[in-house]
């Protein structure tokens, strides 16, 4: 696991530095402090790590790759800020810290989330990210992954599931999670190849399996995890009577499915040989994490 | 006013057709219906008109220009959906129709606004909008105009003004409105030159004056307008004790300032000669409108 841990530590540090630079250039209204709170309060930086490691595999200058890495972390942070709102999941805690609408107010949380989404596209379109073809491609694919046919679609299906008469089937949950989580993980893993204008296929196959494994692991964690380690409320899905990968496959079945997906993810990286070991370790980490 | 009215009618029709095409390709969850409701329920299409007319002045194919025209209308619609939320302006009516959170619910309104913002960047990055240089430039400038240093900044200043001990000064209101309204109007007017990779300066000067005139006219309308014609609640600023251009300049002073700005806006278009008459008429319309 050492190569993943080292890569993740490098990613955390580089992303933190870049966000410090970005926020130093912004005005200082509450909405800007709220944006910084949402995006700087730690997290695993898994998405940013995937961007930076994918870029490294293709020999892309880290000074270019840091922009889409921060973009996906800003976009992820926006989705969490809005997801935590009282009208959505109504969460008071995120990574052990008060959520934005608790620390400030709902209006500031709506605006901070909005501006974090905008920031994501600003970073992808930044001239320092590379040739115009790459920047336009990053913007287009990020929009497709996060919008009405991507992440927001997954969230809409999730909301619909809460009031549905019957629990979702495995196929429906897979589609929901593919939008809600999978699309952005896939974008993150593919971004390095996009930066290099190289074939995205190996990283794409890796990411599809990884994204699903990630969500299955999330459901297992929600069922069996420790709230103190996770830094958020658990067992919410079970309480709400929502179908999950665990309720549909059983705990052992879900663990087996996640392990199979990790094998698939690792196999997809064979064109990169040993260079991709940190990404393989990341896949193994995803199903063993405690938060 | 005939050239403006004709151009506006053409813009409305073209934007409507393009959005019909876009929504026909989306899934059919409530969030997608809410997006369509927000973006299709009329409005003046002033921003889309500015994109299309600016593009026409530079000989840009309308099939390319329609994409940023719809992008700015989607972005404007997102800002209205979130602005209308109970935690923000808490408005039940918009253009005489129930607002999204009233017709659906708050969660759907948050998500629909989010996805409309994403759609704006997806449309700017669409390969059909032109060369990659143009598309990356449209994404970058739209993000700067709408994010933490643009529209969201203006909205944050507006929220801060509500709880400030003293009313804003003319300089502060100008800065607030420049973010809240001006930046997107400027982007709209400049987009045609950006599509043609031409000098944006004449349209930029036009748009700066137009944007400020627009906001002064909005304050005049809020003070003197007819709610039935405006399709929304008026005199909210006066009731809230907020400083406006009218409270600071007086009604006559505000009208004079708006008229001066329209003259400035029209003068800036001289490089385009008679071809720009519809944009000059648009500037005159902006200070004479009733909604």
Coordinates of C-alpha atoms in Angstrom, one line a residue:
Chain A
X1 CA 0.0 0.0 0.0
X2 CA 3.1 2.3 0.3
X3 CA 3.0 3.6 -3.3
X4 CA -0.6 4.6 -2.9
X5 CA 0.0 6.2 0.4
X6 CA 3.0 8.1 -0.9
X7 CA 1.1 9.2 -4.0
X8 CA -1.9 10.2 -1.9
X9 CA 0.3 12.3 0.4
X10 CA 1.9 14.0 -2.5
X11 CA -1.6 14.7 -4.0
X12 CA -2.9 16.1 -0.8
X13 CA 0.0 18.4 -0.4
X14 CA 0.0 19.6 -4.0
X15 CA -3.8 20.2 -4.0
X16 CA -3.7 22.0 -0.7
X17 CA -0.9 24.4 -2.0
X18 CA -2.8 25.1 -5.2
X19 CA -6.0 25.8 -3.4
X20 CA -4.1 28.1 -1.0
X21 CA -2.9 30.0 -4.0
X22 CA -6.4 30.1 -5.5
X23 CA -8.1 31.4 -2.4
X24 CA -5.4 33.9 -1.8
X25 CA -6.5 35.5 -5.0
X26 CA -10.2 35.7 -4.2
X27 CA -12.1 38.4 -2.3
X28 CA -12.8 37.7 1.4
X29 CA -16.6 37.6 1.8
X30 CA -18.2 34.8 3.8
X31 CA -19.0 32.9 0.6
X32 CA -15.3 32.7 -0.1
X33 CA -14.4 31.4 3.4
X34 CA -17.2 28.9 3.0
X35 CA -15.8 27.7 -0.3
X36 CA -12.4 27.3 1.3
X37 CA -13.9 25.5 4.3
X38 CA -15.6 23.0 2.0
X39 CA -12.7 22.3 -0.2
X40 CA -9.8 22.5 2.3
X41 CA -11.2 20.3 5.1
X42 CA -9.2 17.3 4.2
X43 CA -10.9 14.3 2.6
X44 CA -9.1 11.5 0.9
X45 CA -8.4 13.5 -2.3
X46 CA -9.0 10.2 -4.1
X47 CA -10.2 12.0 -7.3
X48 CA -7.3 14.5 -7.3
X49 CA -4.9 11.6 -6.7
X50 CA -6.4 9.7 -9.7
X51 CA -5.8 12.8 -12.0
X52 CA -2.3 13.3 -10.8
X53 CA -1.3 9.6 -11.0
X54 CA -2.9 9.2 -14.5
X55 CA -1.0 12.3 -15.6
X56 CA 2.3 10.9 -14.2
X57 CA 1.7 7.7 -16.2
X58 CA 1.6 9.8 -19.4
X59 CA 4.6 12.0 -18.5
X60 CA 2.4 15.1 -18.1
X61 CA 4.0 18.1 -16.2
X62 CA 2.5 18.1 -12.7
X63 CA 2.1 21.9 -13.0
X64 CA -0.5 21.2 -15.7
X65 CA -2.1 18.3 -14.0
X66 CA -2.7 20.1 -10.7
X67 CA -5.4 22.2 -12.4
X68 CA -7.8 19.4 -13.3
X69 CA -6.9 17.7 -10.0
X70 CA -8.1 20.8 -8.1
X71 CA -11.1 21.1 -10.5
X72 CA -12.4 17.7 -9.7
X73 CA -11.9 18.3 -5.9
X74 CA -13.8 21.6 -6.2
X75 CA -16.6 19.9 -8.1
X76 CA -16.7 17.1 -5.6
X77 CA -16.8 19.7 -2.8
X78 CA -19.7 21.5 -4.5
X79 CA -21.7 18.3 -4.7
X80 CA -21.1 17.6 -0.9
X81 CA -22.1 21.2 0.1
X82 CA -25.4 21.0 -1.8
X83 CA -26.0 17.4 -0.7
X84 CA -25.6 18.3 2.9
X85 CA -28.3 21.1 2.7
X86 CA -31.4 20.6 4.9
X87 CA -33.6 20.1 1.8
X88 CA -31.3 17.3 0.6
X89 CA -29.6 15.0 3.1
X90 CA -29.7 17.4 6.0
X91 CA -26.2 16.6 7.4
X92 CA -24.6 18.6 10.1
X93 CA -21.2 16.9 10.0
X94 CA -18.8 16.3 7.1
X95 CA -15.4 14.9 7.8
X96 CA -15.9 15.6 11.5
X97 CA -16.5 19.4 10.8
X98 CA -19.7 21.4 10.7
X99 CA -21.2 21.5 7.2
X100 CA -21.3 24.8 5.4
X101 CA -24.9 25.6 6.1
X102 CA -24.4 24.9 9.8
X103 CA -21.2 27.0 10.1
X104 CA -22.6 29.8 7.9
X105 CA -26.2 29.6 6.6
X106 CA -28.2 28.0 3.8
X107 CA -27.9 30.9 1.4
X108 CA -24.1 30.9 1.8
X109 CA -24.0 27.2 1.3
X110 CA -26.0 27.4 -1.9
X111 CA -23.8 30.2 -3.3
X112 CA -20.5 28.6 -2.1
X113 CA -21.5 25.3 -3.9
X114 CA -22.4 27.2 -7.0
X115 CA -19.1 29.0 -7.1
X116 CA -17.2 25.8 -6.4
X117 CA -18.8 24.3 -9.5
X118 CA -17.9 27.3 -11.5
X119 CA -14.3 27.1 -10.2
X120 CA -14.0 23.6 -11.5
X121 CA -14.6 24.7 -15.0
X122 CA -12.4 27.8 -14.6
X123 CA -9.5 25.5 -13.6
X124 CA -10.1 23.1 -16.5
X125 CA -10.2 26.0 -19.0
X126 CA -7.1 27.7 -17.4
X127 CA -4.5 28.3 -20.1
X128 CA -1.8 26.7 -17.8
X129 CA -3.6 23.4 -18.2
X130 CA -2.3 22.9 -21.7
X131 CA -3.4 23.3 -25.4
X132 CA -6.9 24.6 -26.1
X133 CA -7.9 21.1 -27.5
X134 CA -7.2 19.6 -24.1
X135 CA -8.9 22.3 -22.1
X136 CA -12.0 22.3 -24.2
X137 CA -12.1 18.5 -23.9
X138 CA -11.6 18.6 -20.1
X139 CA -14.5 21.1 -19.8
X140 CA -16.8 19.1 -22.1
X141 CA -16.2 15.7 -20.5
X142 CA -16.4 17.2 -16.9
X143 CA -19.8 18.8 -17.8
X144 CA -21.1 15.5 -19.2
X145 CA -19.9 13.6 -16.2
X146 CA -21.4 16.0 -13.6
X147 CA -24.6 17.4 -15.2
X148 CA -28.1 16.3 -16.1
X149 CA -26.9 12.9 -17.5
X150 CA -24.2 12.4 -15.0
X151 CA -23.9 13.2 -11.3
X152 CA -27.0 15.3 -11.0
X153 CA -29.0 12.5 -12.7
X154 CA -27.7 10.0 -10.2
X155 CA -28.7 12.3 -7.4
X156 CA -32.2 12.8 -8.9
X157 CA -32.6 9.0 -9.1
X158 CA -31.5 8.8 -5.5
X159 CA -34.2 11.2 -4.5
X160 CA -36.8 9.4 -6.5
X161 CA -35.8 6.1 -4.9
X162 CA -36.7 7.5 -1.5
X163 CA -40.3 7.8 -2.3
X164 CA -40.6 4.8 -4.6
X165 CA -43.1 2.1 -3.7
X166 CA -40.6 -0.7 -4.2
X167 CA -36.8 -0.8 -3.5
X168 CA -34.5 -0.4 -6.4
X169 CA -33.2 -3.5 -8.3
X170 CA -29.5 -4.2 -8.6
X171 CA -29.6 -2.8 -12.2
X172 CA -31.2 0.4 -11.0
X173 CA -28.8 0.9 -8.1
X174 CA -25.9 0.4 -10.5
X175 CA -27.2 3.0 -12.8
X176 CA -27.9 5.4 -9.9
X177 CA -24.4 5.0 -8.5
X178 CA -22.8 5.2 -11.9
X179 CA -24.2 8.7 -12.2
X180 CA -23.8 9.7 -8.6
X181 CA -20.2 8.6 -8.0
X182 CA -18.9 6.6 -11.0
X183 CA -18.9 9.3 -13.6
X184 CA -16.7 11.7 -11.7
X185 CA -14.3 8.9 -10.6
X186 CA -14.1 7.9 -14.3
X187 CA -13.4 11.5 -15.4
X188 CA -10.7 11.7 -12.7
X189 CA -8.9 8.5 -13.8
X190 CA -9.1 9.5 -17.5
X191 CA -8.0 13.1 -17.1
X192 CA -4.3 12.2 -17.2
X193 CA -4.7 10.5 -20.7
X194 CA -6.8 13.5 -21.8
X195 CA -4.0 15.9 -20.7
X196 CA -1.6 13.9 -22.9
X197 CA -4.1 13.5 -25.7
X198 CA -3.5 9.8 -25.4
X199 CA -5.9 6.7 -25.5
X200 CA -8.2 6.9 -22.5
X201 CA -9.3 3.2 -22.8
X202 CA -7.1 1.5 -20.2
X203 CA -7.8 4.1 -17.5
X204 CA -11.4 4.2 -18.5
X205 CA -11.8 0.4 -17.9
X206 CA -9.9 0.7 -14.7
X207 CA -12.1 3.6 -13.5
X208 CA -15.4 1.9 -14.3
X209 CA -14.6 -1.0 -12.1
X210 CA -13.0 1.2 -9.5
X211 CA -16.1 3.5 -9.3
X212 CA -18.5 0.6 -8.7
X213 CA -16.2 -1.0 -6.2
X214 CA -16.0 2.4 -4.4
X215 CA -19.7 2.6 -4.1
X216 CA -20.1 -1.0 -3.0
X217 CA -17.5 -0.3 -0.3
X218 CA -19.4 2.8 0.7
X219 CA -22.5 0.7 1.3
X220 CA -20.5 -1.9 3.3
X221 CA -19.0 1.0 5.3
X222 CA -22.4 2.5 5.9
X223 CA -23.5 -0.9 7.3
X224 CA -20.5 -2.0 9.3
X225 CA -18.3 1.1 9.8
X226 CA -17.4 3.2 12.8
X227 CA -18.9 6.7 12.9
X228 CA -16.0 8.2 14.6
X229 CA -13.6 7.0 12.0
X230 CA -15.9 7.8 9.1
X231 CA -16.5 11.4 10.4
X232 CA -20.2 11.2 9.4
X233 CA -23.5 9.6 10.3
X234 CA -23.8 5.9 9.2
X235 CA -26.6 3.4 8.6
X236 CA -28.7 6.2 7.1
X237 CA -29.7 4.0 4.1
X238 CA -30.8 1.1 6.3
X239 CA -32.8 3.5 8.5
X240 CA -34.5 4.9 5.4
X241 CA -35.3 1.4 4.1
X242 CA -33.3 2.1 0.9
X243 CA -31.9 -0.7 -1.2
X244 CA -28.1 -0.8 -1.2
X245 CA -25.6 -3.2 -2.7
X246 CA -25.4 -4.8 0.8
X247 CA -29.2 -5.3 1.1
X248 CA -29.3 -6.7 -2.4
X249 CA -26.2 -8.9 -2.4
X250 CA -25.7 -9.6 1.3
X251 CA -22.6 -8.5 3.1
X252 CA -20.5 -11.4 1.9
X253 CA -21.8 -11.1 -1.7
X254 CA -21.1 -7.4 -1.7
X255 CA -17.5 -8.0 -0.4
X256 CA -16.9 -10.6 -3.1
X257 CA -18.3 -8.4 -5.9
X258 CA -16.1 -5.5 -4.7
X259 CA -13.0 -7.8 -4.7
X260 CA -13.8 -9.0 -8.2
X261 CA -14.1 -5.4 -9.4
X262 CA -10.7 -4.5 -7.9
X263 CA -9.2 -7.5 -9.8
X264 CA -10.7 -6.2 -13.0
X265 CA -9.5 -2.7 -12.3
X266 CA -6.0 -3.8 -11.7
X267 CA -5.9 -6.0 -14.8
X268 CA -7.0 -3.1 -17.0
X269 CA -3.7 -1.3 -16.1
X270 CA -1.5 -3.9 -17.6
X271 CA -0.4 -1.7 -20.5
X272 CA 1.3 0.6 -17.9
X273 CA 3.2 -2.3 -16.2
X274 CA 4.7 -1.6 -12.8
X275 CA 4.4 2.2 -13.3
X276 CA 0.7 1.8 -12.4
X277 CA 1.3 0.1 -9.1
X278 CA 0.0 3.1 -7.1
X279 CA -3.3 3.0 -9.0
X280 CA -3.6 -0.7 -8.3
X281 CA -3.0 -0.1 -4.6
X282 CA -5.6 2.7 -4.7
X283 CA -8.1 0.2 -6.0
X284 CA -7.3 -2.2 -3.1
X285 CA -7.4 0.7 -0.7
X286 CA -10.9 1.7 -1.9
X287 CA -12.4 -1.6 -0.6
X288 CA -10.4 -1.6 2.6
X289 CA -10.9 2.0 3.8
X290 CA -12.6 2.9 7.1
X291 CA -13.9 6.4 6.0
Chain B
X1 CA -37.2 49.8 -32.1
X2 CA -38.1 47.4 -35.0
X3 CA -34.6 46.0 -35.6
X4 CA -34.3 45.1 -31.9
X5 CA -37.8 43.6 -31.8
X6 CA -37.1 41.5 -35.0
X7 CA -33.7 40.4 -33.7
X8 CA -35.2 39.5 -30.3
X9 CA -38.0 37.5 -31.9
X10 CA -35.5 35.6 -34.0
X11 CA -33.4 35.0 -30.9
X12 CA -36.4 33.8 -28.8
X13 CA -37.4 31.4 -31.6
X14 CA -33.9 30.0 -32.2
X15 CA -33.1 29.6 -28.5
X16 CA -36.5 27.9 -27.9
X17 CA -35.8 25.4 -30.7
X18 CA -32.3 24.6 -29.5
X19 CA -33.5 24.0 -25.9
X20 CA -36.3 21.8 -27.3
X21 CA -33.6 19.8 -29.0
X22 CA -31.4 19.7 -25.9
X23 CA -34.2 18.6 -23.5
X24 CA -35.4 15.9 -26.0
X25 CA -32.0 14.3 -25.5
X26 CA -32.2 14.3 -21.6
X27 CA -33.8 11.7 -19.3
X28 CA -37.2 12.5 -18.0
X29 CA -36.9 12.8 -14.2
X30 CA -38.5 15.7 -12.3
X31 CA -35.1 17.5 -12.2
X32 CA -35.1 17.6 -16.0
X33 CA -38.6 18.9 -16.2
X34 CA -37.7 21.5 -13.7
X35 CA -34.7 22.5 -15.7
X36 CA -36.9 22.9 -18.8
X37 CA -39.5 24.9 -16.8
X38 CA -36.8 27.3 -15.6
X39 CA -35.2 27.8 -19.0
X40 CA -38.2 27.7 -21.3
X41 CA -40.7 29.9 -19.5
X42 CA -40.0 32.9 -21.7
X43 CA -38.1 35.9 -20.5
X44 CA -36.7 38.6 -22.7
X45 CA -33.7 36.4 -23.9
X46 CA -31.7 39.6 -23.8
X47 CA -28.5 37.8 -23.1
X48 CA -29.0 35.3 -25.8
X49 CA -30.0 38.1 -28.2
X50 CA -26.7 39.9 -27.4
X51 CA -24.7 36.7 -28.2
X52 CA -26.5 36.1 -31.5
X53 CA -26.4 39.8 -32.6
X54 CA -22.7 40.1 -31.7
X55 CA -22.0 36.9 -33.7
X56 CA -24.0 38.3 -36.7
X57 CA -21.9 41.5 -36.7
X58 CA -18.8 39.3 -37.1
X59 CA -20.2 37.0 -39.7
X60 CA -20.3 33.9 -37.4
X61 CA -22.5 31.0 -38.5
X62 CA -25.7 31.1 -36.3
X63 CA -25.5 27.3 -35.9
X64 CA -22.3 28.0 -33.9
X65 CA -23.6 31.1 -32.0
X66 CA -26.7 29.4 -30.8
X67 CA -24.6 27.3 -28.4
X68 CA -23.2 30.1 -26.3
X69 CA -26.6 31.9 -26.7
X70 CA -28.3 29.0 -25.0
X71 CA -25.3 28.6 -22.5
X72 CA -25.8 32.1 -21.2
X73 CA -29.6 31.6 -21.0
X74 CA -29.1 28.3 -19.0
X75 CA -26.6 30.1 -16.7
X76 CA -29.0 33.0 -16.2
X77 CA -31.8 30.5 -15.5
X78 CA -29.7 28.6 -12.9
X79 CA -29.0 31.9 -11.1
X80 CA -32.7 32.7 -11.0
X81 CA -33.7 29.2 -9.7
X82 CA -31.2 29.4 -6.8
X83 CA -32.0 33.1 -6.2
X84 CA -35.7 32.3 -5.8
X85 CA -35.1 29.6 -3.1
X86 CA -36.6 30.2 0.4
X87 CA -33.1 30.7 1.9
X88 CA -32.3 33.4 -0.7
X89 CA -35.0 35.8 -2.0
X90 CA -37.9 33.4 -1.3
X91 CA -39.9 34.2 -4.4
X92 CA -43.0 32.2 -5.4
X93 CA -43.4 33.8 -8.8
X94 CA -41.1 34.2 -11.8
X95 CA -42.4 35.6 -15.1
X96 CA -45.9 35.0 -13.8
X97 CA -45.2 31.2 -13.2
X98 CA -44.6 29.3 -10.0
X99 CA -40.9 29.1 -9.2
X100 CA -39.2 25.7 -9.4
X101 CA -39.1 25.1 -5.6
X102 CA -42.9 25.9 -5.5
X103 CA -43.8 23.7 -8.5
X104 CA -41.5 20.9 -7.4
X105 CA -39.5 21.1 -4.1
X106 CA -36.4 22.7 -2.8
X107 CA -34.1 19.7 -3.5
X108 CA -35.2 19.6 -7.1
X109 CA -34.7 23.4 -7.4
X110 CA -31.1 23.0 -6.0
X111 CA -30.3 20.2 -8.4
X112 CA -32.0 21.7 -11.4
X113 CA -30.0 25.0 -10.9
X114 CA -26.8 23.0 -10.5
X115 CA -27.4 21.1 -13.7
X116 CA -28.4 24.2 -15.6
X117 CA -25.0 25.7 -14.6
X118 CA -23.3 22.6 -15.8
X119 CA -25.3 22.7 -19.1
X120 CA -23.9 26.2 -19.7
X121 CA -20.4 24.9 -19.7
X122 CA -21.3 21.8 -21.7
X123 CA -22.7 24.1 -24.5
X124 CA -19.7 26.4 -24.6
X125 CA -17.4 23.4 -24.8
X126 CA -19.5 21.7 -27.5
X127 CA -17.4 20.9 -30.6
X128 CA -20.1 22.5 -32.8
X129 CA -19.4 25.9 -31.2
X130 CA -16.1 26.1 -33.2
X131 CA -12.3 25.7 -32.8
X132 CA -11.0 24.5 -29.5
X133 CA -9.3 27.9 -28.9
X134 CA -12.8 29.5 -29.0
X135 CA -14.5 26.9 -26.9
X136 CA -11.8 27.0 -24.1
X137 CA -12.0 30.8 -24.2
X138 CA -15.8 30.8 -23.9
X139 CA -15.6 28.4 -20.9
X140 CA -12.8 30.4 -19.2
X141 CA -14.5 33.8 -19.6
X142 CA -17.9 32.4 -18.6
X143 CA -16.5 30.9 -15.5
X144 CA -14.8 34.2 -14.6
X145 CA -17.9 36.2 -15.2
X146 CA -20.2 33.9 -13.2
X147 CA -18.1 32.6 -10.3
X148 CA -16.5 33.7 -7.1
X149 CA -15.3 37.0 -8.6
X150 CA -18.3 37.6 -10.9
X151 CA -22.0 36.9 -10.4
X152 CA -21.7 34.9 -7.2
X153 CA -19.5 37.7 -5.7
X154 CA -22.2 40.2 -6.6
X155 CA -24.9 38.0 -4.9
X156 CA -22.7 37.6 -1.8
X157 CA -22.3 41.4 -1.6
X158 CA -26.0 41.7 -2.0
X159 CA -26.6 39.3 0.9
X160 CA -24.0 41.2 3.1
X161 CA -25.8 44.5 2.3
X162 CA -29.0 43.2 3.8
X163 CA -27.5 43.0 7.3
X164 CA -25.0 45.9 6.9
X165 CA -25.4 48.8 9.5
X166 CA -25.3 51.5 6.8
X167 CA -26.7 51.5 3.3
X168 CA -24.3 51.0 0.5
X169 CA -22.6 53.9 -1.3
X170 CA -22.9 54.5 -5.0
X171 CA -19.5 52.9 -5.6
X172 CA -20.4 49.8 -3.6
X173 CA -23.7 49.3 -5.4
X174 CA -22.0 49.7 -8.7
X175 CA -19.5 47.0 -7.8
X176 CA -22.3 44.8 -6.5
X177 CA -24.3 45.1 -9.6
X178 CA -21.3 44.8 -11.9
X179 CA -20.9 41.3 -10.4
X180 CA -24.5 40.4 -10.1
X181 CA -25.7 41.5 -13.5
X182 CA -23.0 43.3 -15.4
X183 CA -20.5 40.5 -15.8
X184 CA -22.9 38.2 -17.6
X185 CA -24.3 40.9 -19.8
X186 CA -20.7 41.8 -20.8
X187 CA -19.9 38.1 -21.5
X188 CA -23.0 37.9 -23.7
X189 CA -22.2 41.0 -25.7
X190 CA -18.5 39.9 -26.2
X191 CA -19.3 36.3 -27.1
X192 CA -19.8 37.1 -30.8
X193 CA -16.3 38.7 -31.1
X194 CA -14.9 35.7 -29.2
X195 CA -16.6 33.2 -31.6
X196 CA -14.9 35.1 -34.5
X197 CA -11.6 35.4 -32.5
X198 CA -11.9 39.2 -33.2
X199 CA -11.2 42.3 -31.0
X200 CA -13.8 42.3 -28.1
X201 CA -13.1 46.0 -27.2
X202 CA -16.1 47.8 -29.0
X203 CA -18.6 45.2 -27.7
X204 CA -17.0 45.2 -24.3
X205 CA -17.3 49.0 -23.9
X206 CA -20.9 48.8 -25.2
X207 CA -21.7 46.0 -22.7
X208 CA -20.2 47.7 -19.6
X209 CA -22.5 50.8 -20.2
X210 CA -25.4 48.6 -21.1
X211 CA -25.1 46.4 -18.0
X212 CA -25.1 49.3 -15.7
X213 CA -28.0 51.0 -17.5
X214 CA -29.9 47.7 -17.2
X215 CA -29.5 47.6 -13.5
X216 CA -30.4 51.2 -13.0
X217 CA -33.5 50.6 -15.1
X218 CA -34.2 47.6 -12.9
X219 CA -34.1 49.7 -9.8
X220 CA -36.4 52.3 -11.5
X221 CA -38.8 49.5 -12.5
X222 CA -38.8 48.1 -8.9
X223 CA -39.8 51.6 -7.7
X224 CA -42.3 52.7 -10.4
X225 CA -43.3 49.5 -12.3
X226 CA -46.5 47.5 -12.6
X227 CA -46.4 44.1 -10.9
X228 CA -48.7 42.5 -13.4
X229 CA -46.5 43.6 -16.4
X230 CA -43.3 42.7 -14.5
X231 CA -44.6 39.3 -13.6
X232 CA -42.8 39.4 -10.2
X233 CA -43.1 41.2 -6.8
X234 CA -41.8 44.8 -6.9
X235 CA -40.7 47.4 -4.3
X236 CA -38.8 44.7 -2.4
X237 CA -35.7 46.7 -2.1
X238 CA -37.5 49.7 -0.7
X239 CA -39.3 47.5 1.8
X240 CA -36.1 46.0 2.8
X241 CA -34.5 49.4 3.3
X242 CA -31.8 48.6 0.8
X243 CA -29.9 51.3 -1.1
X244 CA -30.6 51.3 -4.8
X245 CA -29.5 53.6 -7.7
X246 CA -32.9 55.3 -7.2
X247 CA -32.5 55.9 -3.5
X248 CA -29.0 57.2 -4.1
X249 CA -29.5 59.3 -7.2
X250 CA -33.2 60.1 -7.0
X251 CA -35.6 59.0 -9.7
X252 CA -34.7 61.8 -12.1
X253 CA -31.0 61.4 -11.5
X254 CA -31.2 57.6 -12.1
X255 CA -33.1 58.2 -15.3
X256 CA -30.5 60.7 -16.5
X257 CA -27.6 58.4 -15.6
X258 CA -29.3 55.5 -17.5
X259 CA -29.8 57.7 -20.5
X260 CA -26.2 58.9 -20.5
X261 CA -25.0 55.3 -20.3
X262 CA -27.2 54.3 -23.3
X263 CA -25.6 57.1 -25.3
X264 CA -22.1 55.8 -24.3
X265 CA -23.2 52.2 -25.2
X266 CA -24.4 53.3 -28.7
X267 CA -21.3 55.4 -29.3
X268 CA -19.1 52.4 -28.6
X269 CA -20.6 50.6 -31.6
X270 CA -19.5 53.1 -34.2
X271 CA -16.9 50.7 -35.7
X272 CA -19.8 48.5 -36.8
X273 CA -21.8 51.4 -38.4
X274 CA -25.4 50.8 -39.3
X275 CA -25.0 47.0 -38.9
X276 CA -25.2 47.5 -35.1
X277 CA -28.5 49.3 -35.1
X278 CA -30.3 46.4 -33.4
X279 CA -27.8 46.5 -30.5
X280 CA -28.3 50.3 -30.2
X281 CA -32.1 49.8 -30.1
X282 CA -31.5 47.1 -27.5
X283 CA -29.7 49.6 -25.3
X284 CA -32.7 52.0 -25.7
X285 CA -35.1 49.2 -24.9
X286 CA -33.3 48.3 -21.7
X287 CA -34.2 51.7 -20.1
X288 CA -37.7 51.8 -21.5
X289 CA -38.9 48.2 -20.7
X290 CA -41.8 47.4 -18.3
X291 CA -40.6 44.0 -17.2

